[in-house]
Amino acid sequence: MKKYTVGVLGATGLVGKEILNILLERQFPVEKMRLLASKRSAGSVQSFGTESITVEEATPTCFEGIDILFASAGGSVSKTFAQAAIDQGCIMIDNTSAFRMQEDVPLVVPEVNAHALKNHKGLIANPNCSTAQLVVVLKPLHEKFGLKRVTVSTYQAVSGAGHQAVQELYMQSEQVLAGQDPVAQILPAPIAFNLVPFIGSFLENGYTDEEMKMTHETRKILEADVPTSATCIRVPVANGHSESVNLEFEQPVSPDAIREVLRHTPGVVVQDDVANGHFPAPRAISGQDPVYVGRIREDVSHERAANLWIVADNLRKGAALNAVQIAESLITQQLL
């Protein structure tokens, strides 16, 4: 099997480190690994399997010889380096929102639209973490029953805001338990024993940019104009995003029919045991690859609608795993 020189831009962040773990777990054919980060992190050493690799400073001329570049250092960094990386021969798989809605950039969840990779021009976008887990479930249901409308409320873990946000959750929890007022520095409001009813910046329509990302990205990935409305909430959970989803279909659909479709969907696990109260929960699925679905039931207010509960590890399927799966699909389709 051919092996590749792989680069990780943003190698010292939560997603960058998870990409390294997943590449090892899935035995990705790495010939050489290069770790890139800001000047502040350059010179530090990280492990990759049995190797100790020195982190390099990301510069416009540092990408020569890299076959696949995973970028997870933030949108502004991706915008700064994308063209240089492509010009130096990389295929860049970008985990930021910088290029997702650019018409000539494929936005890919491999279980859903791997065929879109054939149109890449050196740059491929990874979707928003909440969108990724959602569309894995929506795609087979849309193909089988026809979706008319999607309404989703997300309950997003603080790891989606980075390592410092996770530390803030732990610090604030200690402050509250000690009878102190929690201090918010990373997130816009205290998160310990609380929730923040918005994520991102507000737009003129009253939605946040995080919510509109889900609307636009879902349509692009499904390649269907399915009306989608999202409400995104930050919750005091370290890792694992949850979603309460209401789906309106073209026809009446039973919960059993939905379960049957999802049980045969790659990347999906149905946990819907009412008798024993066994449903997906973020603590239980953290560190796991699949998208978990439960609480599948009829919408008592609409004969052609149903409710679902979807949970996934946002650092894995929502980011790092999906990016690695994109690279694997490039190899399978002989697009590298």
Coordinates of C-alpha atoms in Angstrom, one line a residue:
M1 CA 0.0 0.0 0.0
K2 CA 1.2 3.5 -0.9
K3 CA 2.1 5.6 2.1
Y4 CA 1.8 9.4 2.4
T5 CA 3.4 12.4 4.0
V6 CA 0.8 13.8 6.3
G7 CA 0.7 17.3 7.9
V8 CA -1.5 18.5 10.8
L9 CA -1.9 22.3 11.0
G10 CA -3.0 23.2 14.5
A11 CA -1.4 20.0 15.8
T12 CA -1.4 21.2 19.5
G13 CA -5.1 21.8 19.7
L14 CA -7.9 19.4 20.8
V15 CA -8.9 18.5 17.2
G16 CA -5.3 18.3 16.0
K17 CA -4.4 15.9 18.8
E18 CA -7.5 13.8 18.1
I19 CA -6.6 13.6 14.4
L20 CA -3.2 12.1 15.4
N21 CA -4.9 9.5 17.7
I22 CA -7.4 8.5 15.0
L23 CA -4.7 8.2 12.3
L24 CA -3.0 5.7 14.5
E25 CA -6.2 3.9 15.5
R26 CA -7.2 3.4 11.9
Q27 CA -3.7 2.6 10.7
F28 CA -3.7 5.3 8.1
P29 CA -0.8 4.8 5.7
V30 CA 1.5 7.5 7.0
E31 CA 5.0 7.5 5.6
K32 CA 6.0 10.7 7.4
M33 CA 4.2 13.0 9.9
R34 CA 4.7 16.7 10.1
L35 CA 3.2 18.8 12.9
L36 CA 2.6 22.5 12.3
A37 CA 1.4 25.2 14.7
S38 CA 1.8 28.8 15.6
K39 CA 5.2 30.3 16.5
R40 CA 4.2 30.1 20.2
S41 CA 3.9 26.3 20.0
A42 CA 6.8 25.7 17.6
G43 CA 9.6 23.7 19.2
S44 CA 7.4 21.7 21.5
V45 CA 7.4 17.9 21.1
Q46 CA 4.4 15.6 20.5
S47 CA 4.1 11.9 20.3
F48 CA 2.8 10.1 17.3
G49 CA 2.9 6.4 18.1
T50 CA 6.5 5.6 19.0
E51 CA 7.8 8.8 17.4
S52 CA 8.6 12.1 19.2
I53 CA 8.0 14.9 16.6
T54 CA 9.0 18.5 17.0
V55 CA 6.3 20.9 16.1
E56 CA 7.2 23.3 13.3
E57 CA 6.1 26.9 12.9
A58 CA 3.5 27.2 10.1
T59 CA 4.8 29.6 7.4
P60 CA 3.8 30.1 3.8
T61 CA 6.7 28.0 2.5
C62 CA 6.4 25.0 4.9
F63 CA 4.1 22.7 3.0
E64 CA 6.4 21.3 0.3
G65 CA 6.3 17.5 0.3
I66 CA 3.1 17.1 2.3
D67 CA 0.5 15.0 0.5
I68 CA -2.5 15.5 2.9
L69 CA -2.8 18.5 5.2
F70 CA -5.4 18.4 8.0
A71 CA -6.1 22.0 9.0
S72 CA -7.6 22.7 12.5
A73 CA -6.0 26.0 13.6
G74 CA -8.9 28.3 13.0
G75 CA -10.5 30.0 10.1
S76 CA -8.2 32.9 9.8
V77 CA -5.2 30.6 9.8
S78 CA -6.7 28.4 7.1
K79 CA -7.5 31.4 4.9
T80 CA -3.9 32.6 5.3
F81 CA -2.3 29.3 4.3
A82 CA -4.8 27.5 2.1
Q83 CA -3.6 28.7 -1.3
A84 CA 0.1 28.3 -0.4
A85 CA -0.5 24.7 0.7
I86 CA -2.4 23.9 -2.5
D87 CA 0.2 25.5 -4.7
Q88 CA 2.9 23.4 -2.9
G89 CA 1.0 20.2 -3.8
C90 CA -1.1 19.5 -0.7
I91 CA -4.7 18.3 -0.6
M92 CA -6.0 20.3 2.3
I93 CA -8.8 19.0 4.5
D94 CA -10.0 22.0 6.4
N95 CA -11.9 21.7 9.8
T96 CA -12.8 25.3 10.0
S97 CA -15.8 27.2 8.6
A98 CA -13.6 29.3 6.3
F99 CA -14.5 27.5 3.0
R100 CA -17.6 25.4 3.7
M101 CA -20.0 27.4 1.7
Q102 CA -17.6 28.3 -1.2
E103 CA -19.2 26.8 -4.3
D104 CA -16.2 25.1 -5.7
V105 CA -15.1 23.5 -2.4
P106 CA -16.7 20.1 -1.5
L107 CA -18.3 19.9 1.9
V108 CA -18.1 16.3 2.8
V109 CA -19.4 13.7 5.2
P110 CA -18.2 10.4 3.6
E111 CA -21.2 8.3 4.6
V112 CA -23.4 10.9 2.9
N113 CA -21.7 12.5 -0.1
A114 CA -18.3 11.0 -0.7
H115 CA -18.9 11.4 -4.5
A116 CA -18.5 15.1 -4.0
L117 CA -14.7 14.6 -3.5
K118 CA -14.3 14.0 -7.2
N119 CA -14.8 17.7 -7.7
H120 CA -12.1 18.9 -5.3
K121 CA -9.4 21.4 -6.5
G122 CA -7.0 20.7 -3.6
L123 CA -9.3 22.0 -0.9
I124 CA -12.0 20.0 1.0
A125 CA -14.2 21.3 3.8
N126 CA -15.2 19.4 7.0
P127 CA -18.7 20.5 8.2
N128 CA -19.7 22.0 11.5
C129 CA -19.6 19.3 14.2
S130 CA -23.3 19.4 14.8
T131 CA -24.1 19.3 11.1
A132 CA -21.9 16.2 10.6
Q133 CA -23.7 14.0 13.1
L134 CA -27.1 15.3 11.9
V135 CA -26.7 14.6 8.2
V136 CA -25.5 11.0 8.8
V137 CA -29.0 10.3 10.2
L138 CA -30.9 12.6 7.8
K139 CA -29.5 11.2 4.5
P140 CA -31.0 7.6 4.7
L141 CA -34.3 8.9 6.0
H142 CA -34.6 11.5 3.2
E143 CA -33.8 8.8 0.6
K144 CA -36.4 6.5 2.0
F145 CA -39.3 8.8 3.1
G146 CA -38.6 12.3 1.8
L147 CA -37.8 15.1 4.2
K148 CA -40.0 18.2 4.1
R149 CA -38.6 20.1 7.1
V150 CA -36.0 19.7 9.8
T151 CA -36.1 21.5 13.2
V152 CA -33.1 20.8 15.5
S153 CA -32.0 22.0 18.9
T154 CA -28.4 21.3 19.8
Y155 CA -26.9 20.8 23.2
Q156 CA -23.2 21.3 22.5
A157 CA -20.3 20.4 24.8
V158 CA -17.7 22.9 25.8
S159 CA -15.0 20.9 24.0
G160 CA -16.5 22.4 20.8
A161 CA -15.0 25.7 22.0
G162 CA -11.6 24.3 22.6
H163 CA -9.4 23.1 25.4
Q164 CA -9.5 26.4 27.4
A165 CA -13.3 26.1 27.5
V166 CA -13.1 22.7 29.0
Q167 CA -10.8 23.9 31.7
E168 CA -13.1 26.8 32.3
L169 CA -16.0 24.4 32.9
Y170 CA -13.9 22.5 35.5
M171 CA -12.7 25.7 37.2
Q172 CA -16.1 27.2 37.4
S173 CA -17.6 23.9 38.8
E174 CA -15.0 24.2 41.6
Q175 CA -15.9 27.8 42.2
V176 CA -19.6 27.1 42.4
L177 CA -19.1 24.1 44.7
A178 CA -17.0 26.4 46.9
G179 CA -19.8 28.9 47.1
Q180 CA -18.1 31.4 44.8
D181 CA -19.5 33.2 41.8
P182 CA -18.1 31.6 38.6
V183 CA -16.0 33.8 36.3
A184 CA -16.4 33.5 32.5
Q185 CA -13.4 34.3 30.4
I186 CA -13.6 31.9 27.4
L187 CA -17.3 31.4 27.0
P188 CA -19.7 34.4 26.9
A189 CA -21.3 33.5 30.2
P190 CA -20.8 31.1 33.1
I191 CA -21.3 27.5 32.0
A192 CA -20.9 25.5 35.2
F193 CA -24.4 24.3 36.5
N194 CA -25.8 26.5 33.7
L195 CA -26.3 26.7 30.0
V196 CA -25.7 29.4 27.4
P197 CA -28.7 29.7 25.1
F198 CA -26.7 30.8 22.0
I199 CA -23.4 29.8 20.3
G200 CA -21.6 32.2 18.0
S201 CA -22.5 35.8 16.9
F202 CA -26.0 37.0 16.3
L203 CA -27.1 37.9 12.8
E204 CA -29.8 40.3 11.7
N205 CA -32.4 37.5 11.5
G206 CA -32.1 36.8 15.2
Y207 CA -30.2 33.5 14.6
T208 CA -26.5 33.0 15.3
D209 CA -23.9 32.2 12.7
E210 CA -23.6 28.7 14.3
E211 CA -27.3 28.1 13.7
M212 CA -27.2 29.3 10.2
K213 CA -24.2 27.1 9.5
M214 CA -26.4 24.1 10.2
T215 CA -29.1 25.4 7.9
H216 CA -26.8 26.1 4.9
E217 CA -24.4 23.1 5.4
T218 CA -27.2 20.6 5.7
R219 CA -28.6 21.6 2.4
K220 CA -25.2 21.5 0.7
I221 CA -24.3 18.1 2.0
L222 CA -27.7 16.5 1.4
E223 CA -27.8 18.2 -2.1
A224 CA -31.4 18.9 -1.4
D225 CA -33.3 22.1 -0.5
V226 CA -34.7 20.8 2.8
P227 CA -35.8 23.7 5.0
T228 CA -33.8 23.5 8.3
S229 CA -34.1 25.6 11.4
A230 CA -31.6 25.3 14.3
T231 CA -31.3 26.5 17.9
C232 CA -27.8 26.0 19.3
I233 CA -27.2 25.8 23.0
R234 CA -23.9 25.4 25.0
V235 CA -24.3 23.0 28.0
P236 CA -22.1 22.1 30.9
V237 CA -20.8 18.8 29.3
A238 CA -17.1 18.3 28.6
N239 CA -17.5 16.3 25.4
G240 CA -20.2 15.0 23.2
H241 CA -22.9 17.0 21.3
S242 CA -26.6 16.1 21.6
E243 CA -29.5 17.1 19.4
S244 CA -33.2 17.0 19.7
V245 CA -34.6 16.7 16.2
N246 CA -38.0 17.0 14.7
L247 CA -38.5 15.7 11.2
E248 CA -41.4 16.3 8.9
F249 CA -41.7 13.8 6.1
E250 CA -43.6 13.6 2.7
Q251 CA -45.6 10.6 4.1
P252 CA -46.7 9.1 7.4
V253 CA -43.7 7.2 8.9
S254 CA -43.7 4.9 11.9
P255 CA -41.0 4.9 14.6
D256 CA -40.4 1.2 13.7
A257 CA -39.8 2.1 10.1
I258 CA -37.3 4.8 11.1
R259 CA -35.5 2.4 13.4
E260 CA -35.3 -0.2 10.6
V261 CA -33.6 2.2 8.2
L262 CA -31.1 3.5 10.8
R263 CA -30.2 0.0 12.0
H264 CA -28.8 -0.6 8.5
T265 CA -27.1 2.8 8.1
P266 CA -23.3 2.8 8.2
G267 CA -21.9 4.8 11.1
V268 CA -25.2 4.8 13.0
V269 CA -26.1 2.9 16.2
V270 CA -29.7 2.8 17.4
Q271 CA -30.0 2.9 21.2
D272 CA -33.7 3.1 21.8
D273 CA -34.6 0.8 24.7
V274 CA -37.6 2.4 26.5
A275 CA -38.2 -0.5 28.9
N276 CA -34.7 -0.1 30.4
G277 CA -34.2 3.6 29.8
H278 CA -31.2 3.0 27.5
F279 CA -30.7 5.9 25.2
P280 CA -27.6 7.8 24.0
A281 CA -25.9 10.1 26.4
P282 CA -22.8 12.2 25.9
R283 CA -20.8 10.8 28.8
A284 CA -21.3 7.2 27.5
I285 CA -20.5 7.8 23.9
S286 CA -17.4 10.1 24.4
G287 CA -14.5 8.5 22.6
Q288 CA -16.7 6.5 20.3
D289 CA -17.0 6.8 16.5
P290 CA -20.6 6.2 15.6
V291 CA -23.6 8.5 15.7
Y292 CA -26.1 7.3 18.2
V293 CA -29.9 7.7 17.9
G294 CA -32.7 7.1 20.4
R295 CA -36.0 8.5 21.7
I296 CA -37.5 7.7 18.3
R297 CA -41.2 8.5 18.5
E298 CA -44.2 9.9 16.6
D299 CA -44.8 13.6 16.8
V300 CA -48.2 13.8 18.5
S301 CA -48.9 17.1 16.8
H302 CA -48.3 16.0 13.2
E303 CA -49.1 12.7 11.5
R304 CA -46.1 12.9 9.1
A305 CA -43.5 14.0 11.7
A306 CA -41.2 12.2 14.2
N307 CA -38.8 13.1 17.0
L308 CA -35.3 11.8 17.4
W309 CA -32.4 12.2 19.9
I310 CA -28.9 12.2 18.2
V311 CA -25.6 12.1 20.1
A312 CA -22.0 11.9 18.9
D313 CA -18.5 12.7 20.0
N314 CA -18.0 16.1 18.5
L315 CA -14.2 15.8 18.5
R316 CA -14.4 12.6 16.6
K317 CA -17.3 12.3 14.1
G318 CA -17.8 16.1 14.4
A319 CA -14.3 16.9 13.5
A320 CA -11.2 14.6 13.5
L321 CA -12.7 11.3 12.5
N322 CA -14.7 12.8 9.7
A323 CA -11.5 14.5 8.4
V324 CA -9.6 11.2 8.4
Q325 CA -12.5 9.4 6.7
I326 CA -12.4 12.0 4.0
A327 CA -8.7 11.2 3.5
E328 CA -9.5 7.5 3.4
S329 CA -12.2 8.1 0.8
L330 CA -9.7 10.0 -1.3
I331 CA -7.4 7.0 -1.3
T332 CA -10.3 4.6 -2.0
Q333 CA -11.5 6.7 -4.9
Q334 CA -7.9 7.1 -6.2
L335 CA -8.2 10.9 -5.9
L336 CA -4.8 11.5 -4.3

